[in-house]
Amino acid sequence: MSIPLLESATASGVLDELDHLLITALQTSPRARWERIGAAVGVDASTVARRWKRLTEAGHAWMSCHPAGIGPTPPTVAVIEVDCVSGNLHEVAAAIVDDPHLITIDHVTGSRDLVLTAAFPDQAALARYVGLRLEALPGVAATRSQIASTVHAVGSRWRLDRLAPGSRENLSQDPSGGGTGIGRGLSSADDLDHRLLDLLAQDCRQSVAALAQSSGASASTVRRRLDRFHRADALVYRCEVARYLSGWPVAVTFWGVAPPDATARITSQLITQRETRLCASLSGPHNLLLTVWLRSVEDMPSFETRLYARFPELTIADRAVTLWPLKLAGQILDPRGRRIRGVPVAFWHDPAAERSEADLVRRLATPRPAPTEARSVLTEARSGEFSPRPPSG
């Protein structure tokens, strides 16, 4: 396959065919060498490398990588809705945007201002963050949290799907491609693992030689560690594109209610839909969350109609359109969805919140003295001299 070597048209707000092919190839095989990427899209390696540099420098496309989880148990994933004091939304967003465990931050329409998705080592950390971090911010009026009991699909599996089947299949054989983004994670990680994860968060396309030089390990050791990561599906690679350039400029989140005995069947079909970016089962009264990308706002009613036709037992209880995706998979975006900078994804640790929690635990451990009148009544009752007092007034 060969295509004309045209300049990228992103300056005019449109991705050209080579841009689409290149982004799809990197979504399919994030760490493939430029020679393989070029062969898949029909141009030479230097052309695709230059084109990718142009796209990333403009913030129109980017790559990221973070661990699916580290530890003996899976992380606790939560969806947190935030209501802000009038006029304080942007101040709240700016205050939390660097919190490393916040995977996404969306400013949305409807009955909440911000929707956050976040990962915690356990439920106690979620409680600490909501109660002692979020709700302590002066611009936060209220929060509502739900735990994702199962994450069925995430945005890392979404594709522009512009490659020919043969090219896509060849690239999918790369060990860094084809993951679901819902891996088991690492049961444990040593210092070298953490160094490699930090380096991959900075640039997930670094060669083995570059990773070895920066980490201080041998190339063979780095290669074995990467193989281990990939076998465990422990890395979440993402190649993203500014949504307004993708052909899918509208993001909509639906909250639904599905019968428990139908949830598995419904979610197994929802994740195969072209539009699906996120699908999760939640702990709250709306037990199903679905985020989709659509071609236009006008497509919302027809998409919802198709949902009802396909799943008559599914009730859509609420919906919200994303106005500004402030953070996506650890990347901070501008109002049009272009990348500004990255925040490496990691569990949240806040010494101030931990101290506040410890102080609260100490207070809870100390019994409060009974009020004076209550002590008097108890004393009389124990001595047998208690008699009811007539009501006053």
CSV table of C-alpha atoms in Angstrom, one decimal:
chain,number,residue,atom,x,y,z
A,1,MET,CA,0.0,0.0,0.0
A,2,SER,CA,1.2,3.5,-0.8
A,3,ILE,CA,-0.3,6.9,-0.1
A,4,PRO,CA,0.7,10.4,-1.1
A,5,LEU,CA,3.2,12.1,1.3
A,6,LEU,CA,1.1,15.0,2.2
A,7,GLU,CA,1.7,17.5,5.0
A,8,SER,CA,-0.5,16.9,8.1
A,9,ALA,CA,-3.7,18.8,7.8
A,10,THR,CA,-4.2,19.2,11.6
A,11,ALA,CA,-3.5,22.9,11.3
A,12,SER,CA,-6.9,23.2,9.6
A,13,GLY,CA,-8.6,20.9,12.2
A,14,VAL,CA,-8.5,17.7,10.2
A,15,LEU,CA,-6.4,14.6,10.4
A,16,ASP,CA,-5.3,13.4,7.0
A,17,GLU,CA,-5.2,9.7,6.0
A,18,LEU,CA,-1.6,9.2,7.0
A,19,ASP,CA,-2.3,10.7,10.4
A,20,HIS,CA,-5.2,8.2,10.9
A,21,LEU,CA,-3.2,5.3,9.7
A,22,LEU,CA,-0.2,6.2,11.9
A,23,ILE,CA,-2.3,6.7,15.1
A,24,THR,CA,-4.1,3.4,14.5
A,25,ALA,CA,-0.8,1.6,14.0
A,26,LEU,CA,0.5,2.9,17.3
A,27,GLN,CA,-2.7,2.0,19.0
A,28,THR,CA,-2.3,-1.5,17.7
A,29,SER,CA,1.4,-1.9,18.5
A,30,PRO,CA,2.7,0.9,20.8
A,31,ARG,CA,6.4,-0.1,20.9
A,32,ALA,CA,6.8,-1.4,17.4
A,33,ARG,CA,9.9,0.0,15.6
A,34,TRP,CA,9.3,2.8,13.1
A,35,GLU,CA,10.3,0.5,10.3
A,36,ARG,CA,7.4,-1.8,11.2
A,37,ILE,CA,5.0,1.1,11.6
A,38,GLY,CA,6.1,2.6,8.3
A,39,ALA,CA,5.6,-0.8,6.5
A,40,ALA,CA,2.1,-1.1,8.0
A,41,VAL,CA,1.0,2.4,6.7
A,42,GLY,CA,2.9,2.3,3.4
A,43,VAL,CA,5.7,4.9,4.0
A,44,ASP,CA,9.3,4.8,5.2
A,45,ALA,CA,10.4,4.9,8.8
A,46,SER,CA,11.7,8.5,8.7
A,47,THR,CA,8.4,9.8,7.3
A,48,VAL,CA,6.3,8.3,10.1
A,49,ALA,CA,8.8,9.4,12.7
A,50,ARG,CA,8.6,13.0,11.5
A,51,ARG,CA,4.8,12.9,11.2
A,52,TRP,CA,4.5,11.5,14.8
A,53,LYS,CA,6.8,14.3,16.1
A,54,ARG,CA,4.7,16.9,14.4
A,55,LEU,CA,1.5,15.5,15.9
A,56,THR,CA,2.9,15.2,19.4
A,57,GLU,CA,4.4,18.7,19.4
A,58,ALA,CA,1.0,20.1,18.5
A,59,GLY,CA,-0.7,18.1,21.2
A,60,HIS,CA,-2.9,16.5,18.6
A,61,ALA,CA,-1.8,12.9,19.5
A,62,TRP,CA,0.3,11.3,22.2
A,63,MET,CA,1.3,8.1,23.9
A,64,SER,CA,1.3,7.1,27.6
A,65,CYS,CA,1.9,4.1,29.7
A,66,HIS,CA,1.1,3.2,33.3
A,67,PRO,CA,0.9,-0.1,35.3
A,68,ALA,CA,-2.4,-1.8,35.5
A,69,GLY,CA,-1.7,-2.2,39.3
A,70,ILE,CA,1.0,-3.1,41.7
A,71,GLY,CA,0.3,-5.3,44.7
A,72,PRO,CA,-1.2,-8.6,45.8
A,73,THR,CA,-4.7,-7.4,45.3
A,74,PRO,CA,-6.4,-5.5,42.5
A,75,PRO,CA,-6.7,-1.8,42.9
A,76,THR,CA,-10.0,-0.2,44.0
A,77,VAL,CA,-11.3,1.8,41.0
A,78,ALA,CA,-13.8,4.5,41.9
A,79,VAL,CA,-16.1,7.0,40.0
A,80,ILE,CA,-16.4,10.2,42.0
A,81,GLU,CA,-18.9,12.9,41.2
A,82,VAL,CA,-18.0,16.4,42.5
A,83,ASP,CA,-20.4,19.3,43.0
A,84,CYS,CA,-18.5,22.6,43.1
A,85,VAL,CA,-19.4,25.9,44.8
A,86,SER,CA,-20.6,28.3,42.1
A,87,GLY,CA,-17.6,30.0,40.5
A,88,ASN,CA,-15.1,27.5,41.9
A,89,LEU,CA,-15.1,24.7,39.4
A,90,HIS,CA,-11.8,25.6,37.7
A,91,GLU,CA,-10.1,26.3,41.0
A,92,VAL,CA,-11.1,22.8,42.2
A,93,ALA,CA,-9.9,21.2,38.9
A,94,ALA,CA,-6.6,23.0,39.2
A,95,ALA,CA,-6.2,21.9,42.8
A,96,ILE,CA,-6.6,18.2,42.0
A,97,VAL,CA,-5.3,17.8,38.4
A,98,ASP,CA,-1.8,16.7,39.6
A,99,ASP,CA,-3.2,14.0,42.0
A,100,PRO,CA,-1.5,11.0,40.4
A,101,HIS,CA,-4.2,8.5,41.0
A,102,LEU,CA,-6.9,10.5,39.2
A,103,ILE,CA,-7.0,8.8,35.8
A,104,THR,CA,-9.6,11.1,34.3
A,105,ILE,CA,-11.2,14.4,35.2
A,106,ASP,CA,-14.2,15.5,33.1
A,107,HIS,CA,-16.1,18.7,33.3
A,108,VAL,CA,-19.6,17.6,32.4
A,109,THR,CA,-23.2,18.8,31.9
A,110,GLY,CA,-26.0,17.8,34.2
A,111,SER,CA,-26.4,17.4,37.9
A,112,ARG,CA,-22.7,17.2,38.8
A,113,ASP,CA,-19.8,19.5,37.8
A,114,LEU,CA,-16.8,17.0,37.6
A,115,VAL,CA,-16.6,13.3,37.2
A,116,LEU,CA,-13.4,11.7,38.3
A,117,THR,CA,-12.2,8.1,37.8
A,118,ALA,CA,-9.5,7.1,40.2
A,119,ALA,CA,-7.5,4.1,41.4
A,120,PHE,CA,-6.6,3.4,45.0
A,121,PRO,CA,-4.7,0.5,46.8
A,122,ASP,CA,-7.8,-0.2,48.9
A,123,GLN,CA,-11.2,1.2,50.1
A,124,ALA,CA,-9.6,2.9,53.1
A,125,ALA,CA,-7.5,5.1,50.7
A,126,LEU,CA,-10.6,6.0,48.8
A,127,ALA,CA,-12.3,7.1,52.0
A,128,ARG,CA,-9.3,9.1,53.1
A,129,TYR,CA,-9.1,10.9,49.7
A,130,VAL,CA,-12.8,11.8,49.5
A,131,GLY,CA,-13.2,12.7,53.2
A,132,LEU,CA,-9.8,14.4,53.9
A,133,ARG,CA,-8.7,15.7,50.6
A,134,LEU,CA,-11.6,16.4,48.2
A,135,GLU,CA,-14.1,17.5,50.8
A,136,ALA,CA,-11.5,19.7,52.5
A,137,LEU,CA,-11.2,21.9,49.4
A,138,PRO,CA,-13.0,25.2,49.9
A,139,GLY,CA,-14.6,25.0,46.4
A,140,VAL,CA,-16.2,21.6,46.9
A,141,ALA,CA,-19.8,21.5,47.9
A,142,ALA,CA,-20.5,17.8,47.8
A,143,THR,CA,-19.1,14.5,46.5
A,144,ARG,CA,-20.7,11.1,45.7
A,145,SER,CA,-18.5,8.0,45.2
A,146,GLN,CA,-19.1,4.6,43.7
A,147,ILE,CA,-16.8,1.7,43.4
A,148,ALA,CA,-16.4,0.0,40.1
A,149,SER,CA,-16.9,-3.7,41.0
A,150,THR,CA,-15.9,-4.7,37.5
A,151,VAL,CA,-14.3,-2.7,34.7
A,152,HIS,CA,-15.4,-4.3,31.4
A,153,ALA,CA,-13.7,-2.0,28.9
A,154,VAL,CA,-11.4,1.1,29.0
A,155,GLY,CA,-10.2,3.6,26.5
A,156,SER,CA,-6.9,1.9,25.7
A,157,ARG,CA,-8.8,-0.7,23.6
A,158,TRP,CA,-10.5,2.0,21.4
A,159,ARG,CA,-9.1,2.2,17.9
A,160,LEU,CA,-9.5,4.6,15.0
A,161,ASP,CA,-9.6,1.4,12.9
A,162,ARG,CA,-8.1,2.7,9.7
A,163,LEU,CA,-5.5,-0.1,9.0
A,164,ALA,CA,-6.1,-2.8,6.5
A,165,PRO,CA,-6.8,-6.2,8.2
A,166,GLY,CA,-3.4,-7.7,7.2
A,167,SER,CA,-1.4,-4.8,8.6
A,168,ARG,CA,-3.4,-4.8,11.8
A,169,GLU,CA,-2.9,-8.5,12.3
A,170,ASN,CA,0.9,-8.2,11.7
A,171,LEU,CA,1.2,-5.4,14.2
A,172,SER,CA,-1.0,-7.2,16.8
A,173,GLN,CA,1.6,-9.9,17.1
A,174,ASP,CA,3.9,-7.4,18.9
A,175,PRO,CA,3.9,-8.2,22.7
A,176,SER,CA,3.1,-4.6,23.5
A,177,GLY,CA,0.0,-4.7,21.5
A,178,GLY,CA,-3.4,-6.3,21.7
A,179,GLY,CA,-3.8,-5.8,25.5
A,180,THR,CA,-7.2,-5.0,26.9
A,181,GLY,CA,-6.0,-2.4,29.4
A,182,ILE,CA,-7.6,-4.5,32.2
A,183,GLY,CA,-4.6,-6.6,33.1
A,184,ARG,CA,-3.7,-8.4,36.3
A,185,GLY,CA,-0.9,-6.0,37.2
A,186,LEU,CA,2.2,-6.9,39.1
A,187,SER,CA,1.9,-8.8,42.3
A,188,SER,CA,5.1,-7.1,43.5
A,189,ALA,CA,7.7,-4.8,42.1
A,190,ASP,CA,11.3,-4.2,43.0
A,191,ASP,CA,13.4,-1.0,42.6
A,192,LEU,CA,14.3,-1.9,39.0
A,193,ASP,CA,10.7,-2.4,38.1
A,194,HIS,CA,9.8,1.0,39.5
A,195,ARG,CA,12.7,2.6,37.6
A,196,LEU,CA,11.5,1.0,34.3
A,197,LEU,CA,7.9,2.0,35.0
A,198,ASP,CA,8.9,5.6,35.6
A,199,LEU,CA,11.0,5.7,32.4
A,200,LEU,CA,8.1,4.2,30.3
A,201,ALA,CA,5.8,6.8,31.8
A,202,GLN,CA,8.1,9.4,30.4
A,203,ASP,CA,8.4,7.8,26.9
A,204,CYS,CA,6.9,4.4,26.4
A,205,ARG,CA,8.6,4.0,23.0
A,206,GLN,CA,12.1,4.2,24.4
A,207,SER,CA,14.3,1.4,23.0
A,208,VAL,CA,15.6,-1.4,25.2
A,209,ALA,CA,19.1,0.1,24.9
A,210,ALA,CA,17.9,3.5,26.1
A,211,LEU,CA,16.0,2.0,29.0
A,212,ALA,CA,19.0,0.0,30.0
A,213,GLN,CA,21.3,3.0,29.9
A,214,SER,CA,18.8,5.1,32.0
A,215,SER,CA,18.0,2.4,34.5
A,216,GLY,CA,21.5,1.1,35.0
A,217,ALA,CA,20.5,-2.5,34.1
A,218,SER,CA,21.8,-4.6,31.2
A,219,ALA,CA,19.8,-4.8,28.0
A,220,SER,CA,19.1,-8.5,28.5
A,221,THR,CA,17.7,-7.7,32.0
A,222,VAL,CA,15.5,-4.9,30.7
A,223,ARG,CA,14.2,-7.2,27.9
A,224,ARG,CA,13.3,-9.9,30.4
A,225,ARG,CA,11.5,-7.4,32.6
A,226,LEU,CA,9.5,-6.0,29.7
A,227,ASP,CA,8.6,-9.6,28.6
A,228,ARG,CA,7.4,-10.2,32.2
A,229,PHE,CA,5.3,-7.0,32.1
A,230,HIS,CA,3.7,-7.9,28.8
A,231,ARG,CA,3.0,-11.6,29.7
A,232,ALA,CA,1.1,-10.4,32.7
A,233,ASP,CA,-0.7,-7.7,30.7
A,234,ALA,CA,0.6,-5.4,33.4
A,235,LEU,CA,1.1,-2.3,31.3
A,236,VAL,CA,-1.6,0.0,30.0
A,237,TYR,CA,-0.4,1.6,26.8
A,238,ARG,CA,-2.5,4.3,25.2
A,239,CYS,CA,-2.2,6.2,21.9
A,240,GLU,CA,-4.7,9.0,22.1
A,241,VAL,CA,-5.9,11.7,19.7
A,242,ALA,CA,-7.4,15.0,20.4
A,243,ARG,CA,-11.1,14.2,20.3
A,244,TYR,CA,-12.1,17.1,18.1
A,245,LEU,CA,-9.8,15.8,15.4
A,246,SER,CA,-10.8,12.1,15.7
A,247,GLY,CA,-14.1,12.2,13.9
A,248,TRP,CA,-15.7,11.4,17.3
A,249,PRO,CA,-15.8,14.8,19.0
A,250,VAL,CA,-18.6,14.2,21.5
A,251,ALA,CA,-18.2,12.2,24.7
A,252,VAL,CA,-21.3,11.1,26.6
A,253,THR,CA,-21.5,9.2,29.8
A,254,PHE,CA,-24.6,7.2,30.6
A,255,TRP,CA,-25.7,5.9,34.0
A,256,GLY,CA,-27.9,2.8,33.7
A,257,VAL,CA,-29.8,0.3,35.8
A,258,ALA,CA,-29.5,-3.3,34.6
A,259,PRO,CA,-31.1,-6.4,36.2
A,260,PRO,CA,-28.3,-8.3,38.0
A,261,ASP,CA,-29.0,-11.5,36.1
A,262,ALA,CA,-28.7,-9.6,32.8
A,263,THR,CA,-25.6,-7.5,33.5
A,264,ALA,CA,-23.0,-9.9,32.2
A,265,ARG,CA,-24.8,-10.4,28.9
A,266,ILE,CA,-25.4,-6.7,28.4
A,267,THR,CA,-21.8,-5.6,29.2
A,268,SER,CA,-20.4,-8.3,27.0
A,269,GLN,CA,-22.2,-6.8,24.1
A,270,LEU,CA,-21.7,-3.1,25.1
A,271,ILE,CA,-17.9,-3.5,25.0
A,272,THR,CA,-18.1,-4.6,21.3
A,273,GLN,CA,-19.8,-1.4,20.2
A,274,ARG,CA,-17.7,0.9,18.1
A,275,GLU,CA,-18.5,3.9,20.3
A,276,THR,CA,-17.6,2.4,23.7
A,277,ARG,CA,-14.7,4.0,25.5
A,278,LEU,CA,-15.5,2.9,29.1
A,279,CYS,CA,-17.9,0.3,30.5
A,280,ALA,CA,-18.0,-0.6,34.2
A,281,SER,CA,-20.4,-2.1,36.8
A,282,LEU,CA,-20.9,0.2,39.8
A,283,SER,CA,-21.8,-0.3,43.4
A,284,GLY,CA,-24.5,2.3,43.6
A,285,PRO,CA,-28.2,2.5,42.5
A,286,HIS,CA,-27.1,3.1,38.9
A,287,ASN,CA,-25.2,-0.1,38.5
A,288,LEU,CA,-23.9,0.4,35.0
A,289,LEU,CA,-21.6,3.2,33.6
A,290,LEU,CA,-21.0,3.6,29.9
A,291,THR,CA,-18.9,6.3,28.2
A,292,VAL,CA,-19.1,6.6,24.4
A,293,TRP,CA,-17.6,8.8,21.7
A,294,LEU,CA,-20.2,9.9,19.1
A,295,ARG,CA,-20.0,11.8,15.8
A,296,SER,CA,-22.2,14.6,17.0
A,297,VAL,CA,-24.6,15.7,19.8
A,298,GLU,CA,-27.4,14.9,17.4
A,299,ASP,CA,-26.4,11.3,17.5
A,300,MET,CA,-27.3,11.0,21.2
A,301,PRO,CA,-31.0,10.2,20.8
A,302,SER,CA,-30.4,7.7,18.1
A,303,PHE,CA,-27.6,6.0,20.1
A,304,GLU,CA,-29.9,5.8,23.1
A,305,THR,CA,-32.7,4.4,21.0
A,306,ARG,CA,-30.4,1.7,19.7
A,307,LEU,CA,-29.6,0.8,23.3
A,308,TYR,CA,-33.2,0.5,24.2
A,309,ALA,CA,-33.9,-1.6,21.2
A,310,ARG,CA,-31.0,-4.0,21.9
A,311,PHE,CA,-31.4,-4.1,25.7
A,312,PRO,CA,-35.1,-3.4,26.6
A,313,GLU,CA,-34.3,-4.4,30.2
A,314,LEU,CA,-31.7,-1.6,30.6
A,315,THR,CA,-32.9,1.7,32.0
A,316,ILE,CA,-30.9,4.8,31.3
A,317,ALA,CA,-31.2,6.8,34.5
A,318,ASP,CA,-28.9,9.8,33.6
A,319,ARG,CA,-26.6,11.1,31.0
A,320,ALA,CA,-23.9,13.8,30.8
A,321,VAL,CA,-21.9,15.3,27.9
A,322,THR,CA,-18.2,16.1,28.6
A,323,LEU,CA,-17.5,19.8,28.0
A,324,TRP,CA,-13.8,19.7,28.9
A,325,PRO,CA,-11.8,16.5,29.3
A,326,LEU,CA,-9.3,18.1,31.8
A,327,LYS,CA,-7.4,14.9,32.3
A,328,LEU,CA,-7.3,11.7,30.2
A,329,ALA,CA,-5.3,8.6,31.3
A,330,GLY,CA,-2.9,10.9,33.3
A,331,GLN,CA,-2.5,13.5,30.5
A,332,ILE,CA,-3.7,17.1,31.1
A,333,LEU,CA,-5.6,18.5,28.2
A,334,ASP,CA,-6.7,22.0,27.0
A,335,PRO,CA,-10.4,22.8,26.4
A,336,ARG,CA,-10.2,21.4,22.8
A,337,GLY,CA,-8.6,18.1,24.1
A,338,ARG,CA,-5.0,18.8,23.1
A,339,ARG,CA,-2.3,17.5,25.4
A,340,ILE,CA,-0.6,20.0,27.6
A,341,ARG,CA,1.6,17.7,29.8
A,342,GLY,CA,1.5,14.4,31.6
A,343,VAL,CA,1.1,13.3,35.2
A,344,PRO,CA,2.5,9.8,35.8
A,345,VAL,CA,-0.3,7.5,37.1
A,346,ALA,CA,0.5,6.3,40.7
A,347,PHE,CA,-1.3,5.6,44.0
A,348,TRP,CA,-2.0,8.8,46.0
A,349,HIS,CA,-0.1,9.4,49.2
A,350,ASP,CA,-0.7,12.6,51.2
A,351,PRO,CA,1.0,12.9,54.6
A,352,ALA,CA,-1.3,15.7,55.7
A,353,ALA,CA,-4.4,13.6,55.0
A,354,GLU,CA,-2.8,10.6,56.7
A,355,ARG,CA,-2.1,12.7,59.8
A,356,SER,CA,-5.7,14.0,59.8
A,357,GLU,CA,-6.9,10.5,59.6
A,358,ALA,CA,-4.7,9.4,62.5
A,359,ASP,CA,-5.9,12.3,64.6
A,360,LEU,CA,-9.5,11.3,63.8
A,361,VAL,CA,-8.9,7.7,64.8
A,362,ARG,CA,-7.4,8.8,68.1
A,363,ARG,CA,-10.4,11.0,68.8
A,364,LEU,CA,-12.7,8.1,68.0
A,365,ALA,CA,-10.8,5.9,70.3
A,366,THR,CA,-11.4,8.2,73.3
A,367,PRO,CA,-14.9,7.9,74.8
A,368,ARG,CA,-16.7,11.2,75.2
A,369,PRO,CA,-17.8,12.0,78.7
A,370,ALA,CA,-21.5,11.8,79.2
A,371,PRO,CA,-23.3,15.1,79.7
A,372,THR,CA,-23.8,16.1,83.4
A,373,GLU,CA,-27.5,15.5,83.5
A,374,ALA,CA,-27.1,12.1,81.9
A,375,ARG,CA,-24.5,11.2,84.4
A,376,SER,CA,-26.8,12.2,87.3
A,377,VAL,CA,-29.7,10.1,85.9
A,378,LEU,CA,-27.4,7.1,85.5
A,379,THR,CA,-26.2,7.5,89.1
A,380,GLU,CA,-29.7,7.7,90.4
A,381,ALA,CA,-30.8,4.7,88.4
A,382,ARG,CA,-27.9,2.6,89.7
A,383,SER,CA,-28.7,3.6,93.3
A,384,GLY,CA,-32.4,2.8,92.9
A,385,GLU,CA,-33.5,6.4,93.7
A,386,PHE,CA,-34.4,7.4,90.2
A,387,SER,CA,-37.9,8.8,89.6
A,388,PRO,CA,-39.1,10.3,86.4
A,389,ARG,CA,-39.1,14.1,86.3
A,390,PRO,CA,-42.3,15.8,85.2
A,391,PRO,CA,-42.1,17.5,81.8
A,392,SER,CA,-41.3,21.2,81.9
A,393,GLY,CA,-43.7,23.7,80.6
